[in-house]
Coordinates of N, CA and C in Angstrom, one line a residue:
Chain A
X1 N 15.7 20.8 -45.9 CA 14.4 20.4 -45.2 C 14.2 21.5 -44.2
X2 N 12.9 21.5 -43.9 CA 12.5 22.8 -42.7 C 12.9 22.2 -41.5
X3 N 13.4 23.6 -40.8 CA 13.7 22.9 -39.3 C 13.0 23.4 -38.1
X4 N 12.2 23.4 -36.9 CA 11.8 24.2 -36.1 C 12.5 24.4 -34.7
X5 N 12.7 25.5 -34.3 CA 13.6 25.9 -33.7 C 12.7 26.4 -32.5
X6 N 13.2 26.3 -30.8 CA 12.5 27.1 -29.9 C 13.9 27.7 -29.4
X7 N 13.3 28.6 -29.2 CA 14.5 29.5 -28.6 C 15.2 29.3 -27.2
X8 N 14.5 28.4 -26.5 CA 15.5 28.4 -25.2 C 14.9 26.8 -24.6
X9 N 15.5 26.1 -24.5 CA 15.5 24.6 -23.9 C 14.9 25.1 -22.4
X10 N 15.1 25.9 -22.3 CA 14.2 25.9 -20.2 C 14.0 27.9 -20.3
X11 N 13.0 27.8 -19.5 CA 12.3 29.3 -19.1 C 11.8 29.4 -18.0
X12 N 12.2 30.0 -16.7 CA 12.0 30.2 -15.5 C 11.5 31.3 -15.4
X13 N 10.1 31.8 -14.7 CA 8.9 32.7 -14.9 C 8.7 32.9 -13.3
X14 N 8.3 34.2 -12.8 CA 7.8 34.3 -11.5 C 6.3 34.2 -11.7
X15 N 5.4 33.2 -10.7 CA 4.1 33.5 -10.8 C 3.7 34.8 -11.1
X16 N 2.4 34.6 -12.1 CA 1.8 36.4 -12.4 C 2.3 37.0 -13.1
X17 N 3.4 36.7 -13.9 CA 4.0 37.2 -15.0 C 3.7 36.5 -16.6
X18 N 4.0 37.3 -17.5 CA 3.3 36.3 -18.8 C 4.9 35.7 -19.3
X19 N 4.5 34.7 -19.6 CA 5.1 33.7 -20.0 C 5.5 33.9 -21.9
X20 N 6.6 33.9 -22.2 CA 7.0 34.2 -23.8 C 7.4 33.0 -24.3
X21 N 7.1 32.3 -25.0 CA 7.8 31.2 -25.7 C 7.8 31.6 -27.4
X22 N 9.2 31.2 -27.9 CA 9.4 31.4 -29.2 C 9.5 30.0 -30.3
X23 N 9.1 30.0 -31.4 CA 9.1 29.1 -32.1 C 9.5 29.9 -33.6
X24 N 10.8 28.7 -34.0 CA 11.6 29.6 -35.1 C 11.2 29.1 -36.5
X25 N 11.2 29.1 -37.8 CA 11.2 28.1 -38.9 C 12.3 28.5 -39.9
X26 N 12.6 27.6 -40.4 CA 13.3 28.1 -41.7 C 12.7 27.7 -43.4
X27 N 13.0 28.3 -44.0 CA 12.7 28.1 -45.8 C 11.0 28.5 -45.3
X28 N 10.3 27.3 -45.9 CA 8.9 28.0 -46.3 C 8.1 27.8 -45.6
X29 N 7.0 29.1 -45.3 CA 6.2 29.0 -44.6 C 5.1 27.5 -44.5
X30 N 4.7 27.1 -43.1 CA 3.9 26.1 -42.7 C 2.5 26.3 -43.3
X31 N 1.5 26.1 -43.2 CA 0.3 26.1 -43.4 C -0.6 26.0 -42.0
X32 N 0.1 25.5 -40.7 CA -0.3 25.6 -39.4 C 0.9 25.4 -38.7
X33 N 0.6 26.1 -37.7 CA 1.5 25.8 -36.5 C 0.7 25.6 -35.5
X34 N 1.3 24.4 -34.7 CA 0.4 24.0 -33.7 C 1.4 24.2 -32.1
X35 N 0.6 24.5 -31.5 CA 0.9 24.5 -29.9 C 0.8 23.2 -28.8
X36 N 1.4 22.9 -28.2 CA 1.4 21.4 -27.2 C 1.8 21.6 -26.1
X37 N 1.2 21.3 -25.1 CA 2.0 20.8 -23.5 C 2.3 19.8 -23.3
X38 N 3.6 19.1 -23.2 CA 3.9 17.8 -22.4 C 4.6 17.8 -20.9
X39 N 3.6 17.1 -20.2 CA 4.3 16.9 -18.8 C 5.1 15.7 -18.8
X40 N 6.1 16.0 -17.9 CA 7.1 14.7 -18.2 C 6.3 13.0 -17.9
X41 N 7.0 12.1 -18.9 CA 6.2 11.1 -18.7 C 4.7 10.6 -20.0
X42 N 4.2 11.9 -19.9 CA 2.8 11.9 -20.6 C 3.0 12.1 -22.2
X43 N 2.1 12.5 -22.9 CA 2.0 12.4 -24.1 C 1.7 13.5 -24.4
X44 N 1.7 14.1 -25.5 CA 1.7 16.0 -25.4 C -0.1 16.4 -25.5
X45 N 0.0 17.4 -25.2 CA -1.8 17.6 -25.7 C -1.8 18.7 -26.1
X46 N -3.0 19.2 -27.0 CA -3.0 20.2 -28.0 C -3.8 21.5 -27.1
X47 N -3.1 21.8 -27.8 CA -3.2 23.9 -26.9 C -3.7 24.7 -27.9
X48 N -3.1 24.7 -29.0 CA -3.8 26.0 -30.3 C -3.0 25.7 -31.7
X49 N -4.0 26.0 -32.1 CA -3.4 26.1 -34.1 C -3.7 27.3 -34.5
X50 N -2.8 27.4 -35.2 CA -3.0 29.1 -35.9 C -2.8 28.8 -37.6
X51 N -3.1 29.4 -38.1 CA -2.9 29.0 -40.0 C -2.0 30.0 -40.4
X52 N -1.2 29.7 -41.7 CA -0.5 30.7 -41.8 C -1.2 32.5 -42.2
X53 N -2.5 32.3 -42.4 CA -3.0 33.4 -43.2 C -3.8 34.3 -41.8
X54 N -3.4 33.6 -40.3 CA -4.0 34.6 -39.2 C -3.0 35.0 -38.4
X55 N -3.0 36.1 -37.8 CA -1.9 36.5 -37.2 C -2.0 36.2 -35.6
X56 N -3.5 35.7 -34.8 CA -2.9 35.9 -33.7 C -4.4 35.1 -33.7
X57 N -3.8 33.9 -32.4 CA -5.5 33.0 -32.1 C -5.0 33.2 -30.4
X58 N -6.5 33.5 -29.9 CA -6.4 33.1 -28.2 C -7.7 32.1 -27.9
X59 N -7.1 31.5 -26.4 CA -7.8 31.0 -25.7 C -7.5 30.7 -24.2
X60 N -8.7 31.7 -24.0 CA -8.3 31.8 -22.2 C -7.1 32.7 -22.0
X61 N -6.3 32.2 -21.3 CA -5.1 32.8 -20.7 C -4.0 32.5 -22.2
X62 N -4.1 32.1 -23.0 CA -3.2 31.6 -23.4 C -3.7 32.8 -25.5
X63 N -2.1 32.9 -25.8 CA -2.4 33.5 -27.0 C -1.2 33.3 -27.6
X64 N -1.4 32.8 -29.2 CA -0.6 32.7 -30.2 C -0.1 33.7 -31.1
X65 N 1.0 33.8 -31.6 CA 1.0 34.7 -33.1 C 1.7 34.1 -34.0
X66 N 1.1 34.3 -35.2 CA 2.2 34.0 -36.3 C 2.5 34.5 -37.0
X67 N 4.2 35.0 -37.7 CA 4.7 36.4 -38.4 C 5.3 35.5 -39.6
X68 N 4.5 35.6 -40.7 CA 5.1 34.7 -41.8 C 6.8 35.6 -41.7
X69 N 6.5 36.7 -42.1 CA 7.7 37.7 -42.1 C 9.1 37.4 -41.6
X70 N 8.7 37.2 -40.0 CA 9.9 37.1 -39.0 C 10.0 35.2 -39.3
X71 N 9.2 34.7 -39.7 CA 9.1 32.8 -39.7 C 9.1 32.5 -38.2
X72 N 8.4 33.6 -37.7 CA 8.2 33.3 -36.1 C 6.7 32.8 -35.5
X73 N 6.4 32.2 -34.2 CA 5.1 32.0 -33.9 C 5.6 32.3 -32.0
X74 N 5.0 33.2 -31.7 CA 5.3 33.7 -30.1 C 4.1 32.8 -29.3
X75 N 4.0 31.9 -28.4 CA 2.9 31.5 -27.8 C 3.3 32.3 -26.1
X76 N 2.2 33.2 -25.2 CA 2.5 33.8 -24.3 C 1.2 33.1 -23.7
X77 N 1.6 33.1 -22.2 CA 0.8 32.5 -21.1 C 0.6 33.7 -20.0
X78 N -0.5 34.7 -20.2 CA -0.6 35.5 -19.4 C -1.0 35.1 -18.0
X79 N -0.5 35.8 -16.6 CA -0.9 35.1 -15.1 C -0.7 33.7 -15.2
X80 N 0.9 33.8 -15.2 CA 1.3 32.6 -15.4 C 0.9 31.8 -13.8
X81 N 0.9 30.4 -13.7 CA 0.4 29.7 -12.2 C 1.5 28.7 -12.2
X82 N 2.0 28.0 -11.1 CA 2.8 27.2 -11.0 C 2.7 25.8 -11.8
X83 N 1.2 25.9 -12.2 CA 0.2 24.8 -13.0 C 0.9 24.8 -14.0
X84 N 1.5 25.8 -14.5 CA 1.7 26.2 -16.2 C 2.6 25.2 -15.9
X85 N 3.7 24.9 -15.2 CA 5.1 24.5 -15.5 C 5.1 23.1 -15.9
X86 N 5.8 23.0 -17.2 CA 5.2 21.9 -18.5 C 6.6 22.1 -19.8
X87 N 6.6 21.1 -21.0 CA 7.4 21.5 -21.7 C 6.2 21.6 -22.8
X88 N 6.8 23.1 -23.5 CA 5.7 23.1 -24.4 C 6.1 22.9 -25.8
X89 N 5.8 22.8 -26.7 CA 6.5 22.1 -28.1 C 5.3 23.0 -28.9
X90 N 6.3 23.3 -30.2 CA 5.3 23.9 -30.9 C 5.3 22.7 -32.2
X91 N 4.5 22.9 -33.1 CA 4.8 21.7 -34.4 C 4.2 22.8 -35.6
X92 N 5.2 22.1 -36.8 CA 4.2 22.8 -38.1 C 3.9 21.5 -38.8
X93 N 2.6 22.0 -39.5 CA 2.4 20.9 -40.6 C 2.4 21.7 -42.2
X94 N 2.3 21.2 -42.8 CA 2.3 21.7 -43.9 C 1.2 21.5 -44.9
X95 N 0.3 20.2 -44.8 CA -1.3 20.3 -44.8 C -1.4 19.6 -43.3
X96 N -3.0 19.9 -43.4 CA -3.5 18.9 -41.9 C -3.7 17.9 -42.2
X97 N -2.5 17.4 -40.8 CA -2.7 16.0 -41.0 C -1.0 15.5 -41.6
X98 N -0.6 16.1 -42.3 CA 1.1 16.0 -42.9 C 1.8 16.4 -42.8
X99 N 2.7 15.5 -42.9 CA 4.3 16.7 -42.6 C 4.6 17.4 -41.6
X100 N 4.2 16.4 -40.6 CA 4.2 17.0 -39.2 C 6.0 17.2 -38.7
X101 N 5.8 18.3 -38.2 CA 7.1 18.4 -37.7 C 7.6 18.9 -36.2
X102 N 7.9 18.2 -34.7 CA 7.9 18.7 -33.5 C 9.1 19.9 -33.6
X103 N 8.6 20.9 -32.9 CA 10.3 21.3 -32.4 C 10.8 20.8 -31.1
X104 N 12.1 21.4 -30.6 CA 12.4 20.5 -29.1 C 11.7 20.7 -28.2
X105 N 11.3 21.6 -28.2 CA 10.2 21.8 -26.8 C 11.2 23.3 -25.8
X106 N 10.1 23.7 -24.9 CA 11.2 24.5 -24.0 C 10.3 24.5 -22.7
X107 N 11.3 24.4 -21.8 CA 10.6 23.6 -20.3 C 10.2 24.9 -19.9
X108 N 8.8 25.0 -19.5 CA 8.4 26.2 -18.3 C 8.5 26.0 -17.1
X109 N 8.8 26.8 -16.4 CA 9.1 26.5 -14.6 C 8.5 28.3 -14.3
X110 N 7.5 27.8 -14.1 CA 6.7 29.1 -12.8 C 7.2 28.7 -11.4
X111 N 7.6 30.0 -11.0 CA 8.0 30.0 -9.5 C 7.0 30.6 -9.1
X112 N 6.4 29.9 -7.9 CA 5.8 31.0 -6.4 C 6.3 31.9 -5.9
Chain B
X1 N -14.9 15.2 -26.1 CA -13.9 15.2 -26.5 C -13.2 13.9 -26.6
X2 N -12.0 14.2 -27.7 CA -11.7 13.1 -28.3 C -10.5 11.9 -27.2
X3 N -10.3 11.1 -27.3 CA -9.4 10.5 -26.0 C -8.5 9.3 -26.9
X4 N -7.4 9.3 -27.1 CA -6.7 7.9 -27.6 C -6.0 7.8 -25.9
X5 N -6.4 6.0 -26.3 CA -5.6 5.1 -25.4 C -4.8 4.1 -25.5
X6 N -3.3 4.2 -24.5 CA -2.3 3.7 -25.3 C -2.3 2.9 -24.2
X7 N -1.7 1.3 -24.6 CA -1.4 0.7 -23.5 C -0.3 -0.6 -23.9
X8 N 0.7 -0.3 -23.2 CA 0.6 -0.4 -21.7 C 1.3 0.8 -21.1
X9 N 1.2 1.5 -20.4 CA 2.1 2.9 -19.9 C 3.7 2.5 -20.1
X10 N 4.1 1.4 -19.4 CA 5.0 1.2 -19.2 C 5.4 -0.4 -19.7
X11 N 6.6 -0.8 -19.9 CA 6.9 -2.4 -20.2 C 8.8 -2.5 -20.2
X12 N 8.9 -3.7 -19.9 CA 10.4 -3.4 -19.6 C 10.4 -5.1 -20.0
X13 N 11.3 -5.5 -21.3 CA 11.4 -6.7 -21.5 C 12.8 -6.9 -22.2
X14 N 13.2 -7.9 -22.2 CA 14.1 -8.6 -21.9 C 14.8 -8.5 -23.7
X15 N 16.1 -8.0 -23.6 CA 17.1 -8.5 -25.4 C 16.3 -9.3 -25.8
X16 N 15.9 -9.0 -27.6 CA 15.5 -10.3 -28.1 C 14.3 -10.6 -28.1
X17 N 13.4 -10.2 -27.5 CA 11.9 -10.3 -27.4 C 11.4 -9.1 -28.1
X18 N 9.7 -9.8 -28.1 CA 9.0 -8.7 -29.2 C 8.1 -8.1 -28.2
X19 N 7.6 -6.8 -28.2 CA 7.0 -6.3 -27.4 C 5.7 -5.1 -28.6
X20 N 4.7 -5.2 -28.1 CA 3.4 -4.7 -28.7 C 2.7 -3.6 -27.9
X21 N 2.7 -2.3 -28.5 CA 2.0 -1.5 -27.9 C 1.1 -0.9 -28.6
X22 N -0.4 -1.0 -27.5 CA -1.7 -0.9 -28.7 C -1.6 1.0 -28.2
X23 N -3.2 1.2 -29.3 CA -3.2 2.7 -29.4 C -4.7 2.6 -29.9
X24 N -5.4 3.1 -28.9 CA -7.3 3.2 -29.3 C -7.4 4.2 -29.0
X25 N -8.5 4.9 -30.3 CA -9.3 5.6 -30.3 C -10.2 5.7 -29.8
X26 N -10.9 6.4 -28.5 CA -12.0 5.8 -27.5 C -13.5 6.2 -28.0
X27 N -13.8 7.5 -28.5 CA -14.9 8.0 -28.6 C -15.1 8.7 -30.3
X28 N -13.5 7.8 -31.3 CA -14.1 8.9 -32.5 C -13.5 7.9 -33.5
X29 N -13.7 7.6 -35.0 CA -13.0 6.8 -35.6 C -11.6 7.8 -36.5
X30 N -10.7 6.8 -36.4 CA -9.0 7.9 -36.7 C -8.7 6.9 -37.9
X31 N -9.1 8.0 -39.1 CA -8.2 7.1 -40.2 C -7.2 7.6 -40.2
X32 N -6.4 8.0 -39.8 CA -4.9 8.3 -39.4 C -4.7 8.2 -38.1
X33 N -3.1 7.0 -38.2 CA -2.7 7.6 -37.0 C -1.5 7.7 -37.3
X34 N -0.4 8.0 -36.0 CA 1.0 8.3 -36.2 C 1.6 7.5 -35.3
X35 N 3.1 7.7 -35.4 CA 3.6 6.8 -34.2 C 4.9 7.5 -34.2
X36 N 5.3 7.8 -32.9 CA 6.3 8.9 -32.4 C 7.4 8.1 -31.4
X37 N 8.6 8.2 -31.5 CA 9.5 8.1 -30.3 C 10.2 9.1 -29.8
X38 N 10.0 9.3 -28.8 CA 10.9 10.8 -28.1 C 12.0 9.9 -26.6
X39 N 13.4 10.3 -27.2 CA 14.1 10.1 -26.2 C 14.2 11.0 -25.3
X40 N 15.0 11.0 -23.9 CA 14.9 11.8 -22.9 C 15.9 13.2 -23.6
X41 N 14.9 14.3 -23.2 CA 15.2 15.7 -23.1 C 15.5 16.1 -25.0
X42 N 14.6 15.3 -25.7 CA 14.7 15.4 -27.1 C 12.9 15.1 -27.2
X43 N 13.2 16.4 -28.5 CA 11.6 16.1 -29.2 C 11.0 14.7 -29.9
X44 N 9.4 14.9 -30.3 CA 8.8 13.8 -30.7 C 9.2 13.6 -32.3
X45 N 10.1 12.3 -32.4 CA 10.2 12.0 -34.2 C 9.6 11.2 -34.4
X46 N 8.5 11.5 -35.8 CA 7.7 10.7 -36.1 C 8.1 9.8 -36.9
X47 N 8.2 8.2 -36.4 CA 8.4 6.9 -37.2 C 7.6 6.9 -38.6
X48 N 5.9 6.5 -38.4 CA 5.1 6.1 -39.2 C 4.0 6.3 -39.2
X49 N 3.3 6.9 -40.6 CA 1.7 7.5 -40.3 C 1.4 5.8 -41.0
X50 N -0.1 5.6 -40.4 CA -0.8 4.8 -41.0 C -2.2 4.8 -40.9
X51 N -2.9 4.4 -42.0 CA -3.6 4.7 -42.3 C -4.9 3.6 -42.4
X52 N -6.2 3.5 -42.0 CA -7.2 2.2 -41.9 C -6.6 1.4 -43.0
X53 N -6.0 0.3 -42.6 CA -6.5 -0.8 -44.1 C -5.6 -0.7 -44.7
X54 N -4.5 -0.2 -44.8 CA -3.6 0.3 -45.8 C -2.1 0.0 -44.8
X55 N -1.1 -0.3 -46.0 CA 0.1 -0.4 -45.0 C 0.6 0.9 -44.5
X56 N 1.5 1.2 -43.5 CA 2.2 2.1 -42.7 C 3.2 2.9 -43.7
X57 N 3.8 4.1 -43.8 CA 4.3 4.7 -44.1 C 5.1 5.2 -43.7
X58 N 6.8 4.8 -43.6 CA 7.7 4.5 -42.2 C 8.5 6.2 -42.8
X59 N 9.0 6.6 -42.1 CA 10.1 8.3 -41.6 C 11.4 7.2 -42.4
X60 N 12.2 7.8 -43.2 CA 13.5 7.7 -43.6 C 13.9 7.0 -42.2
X61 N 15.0 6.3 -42.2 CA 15.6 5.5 -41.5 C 14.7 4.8 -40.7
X62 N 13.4 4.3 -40.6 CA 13.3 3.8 -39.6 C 12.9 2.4 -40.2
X63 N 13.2 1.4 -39.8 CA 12.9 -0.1 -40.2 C 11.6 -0.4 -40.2
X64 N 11.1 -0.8 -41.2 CA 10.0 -1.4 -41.1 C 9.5 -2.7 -40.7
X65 N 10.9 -3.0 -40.7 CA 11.1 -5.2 -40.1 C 10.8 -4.9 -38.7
X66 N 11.4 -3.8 -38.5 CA 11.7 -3.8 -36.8 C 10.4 -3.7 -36.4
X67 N 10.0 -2.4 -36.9 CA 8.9 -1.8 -36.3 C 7.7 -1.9 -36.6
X68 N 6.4 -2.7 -36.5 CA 5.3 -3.3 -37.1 C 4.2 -2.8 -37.0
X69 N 3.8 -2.0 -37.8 CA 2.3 -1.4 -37.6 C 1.0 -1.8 -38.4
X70 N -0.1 -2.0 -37.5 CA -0.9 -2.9 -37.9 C -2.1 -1.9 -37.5
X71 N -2.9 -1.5 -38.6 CA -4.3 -0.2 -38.4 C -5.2 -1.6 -39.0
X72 N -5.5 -2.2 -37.7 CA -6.6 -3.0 -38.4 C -8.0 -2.4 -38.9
X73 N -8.1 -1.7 -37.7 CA -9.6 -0.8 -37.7 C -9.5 0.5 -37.5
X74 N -10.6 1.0 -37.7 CA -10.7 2.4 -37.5 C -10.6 3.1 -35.8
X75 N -10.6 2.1 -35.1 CA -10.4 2.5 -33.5 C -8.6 1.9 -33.2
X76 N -7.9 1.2 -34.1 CA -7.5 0.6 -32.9 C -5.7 0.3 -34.2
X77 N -4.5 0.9 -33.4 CA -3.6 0.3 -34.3 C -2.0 0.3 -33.5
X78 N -1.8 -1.0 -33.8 CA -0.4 -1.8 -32.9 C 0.8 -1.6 -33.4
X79 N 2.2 -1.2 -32.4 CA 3.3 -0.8 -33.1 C 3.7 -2.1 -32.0
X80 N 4.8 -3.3 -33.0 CA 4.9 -3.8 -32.3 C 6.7 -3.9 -33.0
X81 N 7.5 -3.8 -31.5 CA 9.0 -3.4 -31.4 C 9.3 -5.2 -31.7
X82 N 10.3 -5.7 -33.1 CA 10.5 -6.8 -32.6 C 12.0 -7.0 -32.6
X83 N 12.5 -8.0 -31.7 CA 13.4 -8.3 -31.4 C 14.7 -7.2 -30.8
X84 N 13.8 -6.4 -30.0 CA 14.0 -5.4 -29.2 C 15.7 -5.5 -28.8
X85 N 16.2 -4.6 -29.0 CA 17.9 -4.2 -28.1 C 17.3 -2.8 -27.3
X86 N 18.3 -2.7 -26.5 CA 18.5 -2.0 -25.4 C 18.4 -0.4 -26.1
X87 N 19.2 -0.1 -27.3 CA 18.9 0.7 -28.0 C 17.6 1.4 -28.5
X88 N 16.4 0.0 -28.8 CA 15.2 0.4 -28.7 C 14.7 1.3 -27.1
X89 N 15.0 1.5 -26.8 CA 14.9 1.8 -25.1 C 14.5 2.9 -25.3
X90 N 12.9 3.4 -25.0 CA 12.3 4.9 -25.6 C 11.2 5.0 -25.5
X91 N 10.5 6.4 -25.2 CA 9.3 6.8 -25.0 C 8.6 6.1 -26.7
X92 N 7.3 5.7 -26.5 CA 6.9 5.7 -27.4 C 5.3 6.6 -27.6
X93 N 4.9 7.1 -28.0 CA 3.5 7.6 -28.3 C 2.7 7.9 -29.7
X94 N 1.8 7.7 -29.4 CA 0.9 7.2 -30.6 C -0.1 8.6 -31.1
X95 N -0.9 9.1 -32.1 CA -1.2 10.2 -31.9 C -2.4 9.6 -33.2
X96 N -3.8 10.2 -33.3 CA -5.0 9.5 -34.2 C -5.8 11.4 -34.4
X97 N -6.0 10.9 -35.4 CA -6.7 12.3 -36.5 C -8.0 12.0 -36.9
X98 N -9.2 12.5 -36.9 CA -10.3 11.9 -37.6 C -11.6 12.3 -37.0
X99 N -12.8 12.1 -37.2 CA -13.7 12.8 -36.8 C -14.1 13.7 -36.4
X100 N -13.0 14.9 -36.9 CA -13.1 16.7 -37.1 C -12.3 17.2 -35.4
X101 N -11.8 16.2 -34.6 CA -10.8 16.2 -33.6 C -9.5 17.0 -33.7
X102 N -9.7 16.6 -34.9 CA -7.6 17.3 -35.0 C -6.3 16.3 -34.2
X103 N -5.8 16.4 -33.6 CA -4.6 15.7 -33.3 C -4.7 15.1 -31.8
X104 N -5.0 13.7 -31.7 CA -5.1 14.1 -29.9 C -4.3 12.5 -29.5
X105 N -3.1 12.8 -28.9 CA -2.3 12.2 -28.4 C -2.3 11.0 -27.2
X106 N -1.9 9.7 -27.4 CA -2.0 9.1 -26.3 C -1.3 9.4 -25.1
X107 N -1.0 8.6 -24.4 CA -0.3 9.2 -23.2 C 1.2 8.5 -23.0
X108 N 1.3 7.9 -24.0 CA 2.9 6.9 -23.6 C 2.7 5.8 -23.2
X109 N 3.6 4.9 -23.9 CA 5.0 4.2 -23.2 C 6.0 4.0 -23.3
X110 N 6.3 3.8 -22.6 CA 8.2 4.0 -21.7 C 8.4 2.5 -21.8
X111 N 9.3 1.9 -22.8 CA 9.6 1.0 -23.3 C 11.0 0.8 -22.5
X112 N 11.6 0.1 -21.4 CA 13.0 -0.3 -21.2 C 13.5 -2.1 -21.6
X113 N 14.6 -1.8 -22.8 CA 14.8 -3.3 -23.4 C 16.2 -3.9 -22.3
X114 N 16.2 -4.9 -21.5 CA 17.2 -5.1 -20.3 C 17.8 -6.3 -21.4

């Protein structure tokens, strides 16, 4: 079965720096990968989808990639703000709508 | 934009009892929804998609007796924990798909079984 992988359970960032988060997959490529913020407590909310057949979606401060190749999807938070600090979770589906799959998330912590 | 509402945020009931948490769709109709539990400092696993009108479609291991889901309508669908242990003790969140929205997540509850 596919497994999604983030590369680091916590990431501590000085304000104003961009923010790198990694998201890993194994066996076959997804059909989307989706992006999430969850604050502790709350419920996640959606940040960006990318398909497998585009390499790179932005919005605002925020930009995705996805490398069928590497089975990677980099999401970076440029001028990062103390705001950012959140756990972010990536997910793949495999159609929309199916086969949803969370990874563990990896905690951001922007310092002042 | 699209808004699911989950309620109750929070509930804390007693061994043995059954406890109900709803999940509405406020401003879009969701013929899908999902139903997630995330323990502390672990990701969201998804229990059960269901679907308007149609029975639930439960994740390998998860009981169906236990865990009751009810899509009555197109706004509105209830996971209801019964006969709750301490074990049940877990974030729960609800998540609805549908009217060209894409995925938009309730906000939790924090289920503690004493």
């Amino acid at each position: 079965s596919q497994k999604i992988e983030q590369n680091s359970e916590a990431l501590n960032i000085q304000e104003g720096k961009t923010a790198t988060l990694t998201c890993n997959y194994t066996n076959y490529s997804p059909a989307y990968l989706q992006w999430y913020r969850q604050d502790p407590g709350r419920g996640p909310v959606f940040l960006l989808l990318i398909r497998e057949n585009e390499k790179e979606k932005r919005k605002e401060r925020l930009k995705v990639t996805f490398d069928t190749t590497l089975k990677q999807s980099l999401f970076h938070i440029t001028a990062s703000q103390p705001a950012d600090s959140a756990t972010y979770l990536c997910a793949r589906s495999i159609n929309y709508g199916q086969n949803f799959v969370f990874g563990p998330g990896t905690r951001l912590s922007v310092l002042p | 934009g699209a808004v699911v509402s989950q309620h109750p945020s929070w509930v804390i009931c007693k061994s043995g009892t059954s406890v109900k948490i709803e999940c509405r769709s406020l401003d879009f109709q969701a013929t899908t929804m999902f139903w997630y539990r995330q323990f502390p400092k672990q990701s969201l696993m998804l229990m059960a998609t269901s679907n308007e009108g149609s029975k639930a479609t439960y994740e390998q291991g998860v009981e169906k007796d236990k865990f009751l889901i009810n899509h009555a309508s197109l706004t509105l669908s209830t996971l209801t924990v019964t006969s709750a242990h301490p074990e049940d003790s877990s974030f729960y969140i609800c998540s609805a798909t549908g009217g060209g929205y894409g995925y938009t997540f309730g906000s939790g509850t924090r289920l503690t079984v004493v």
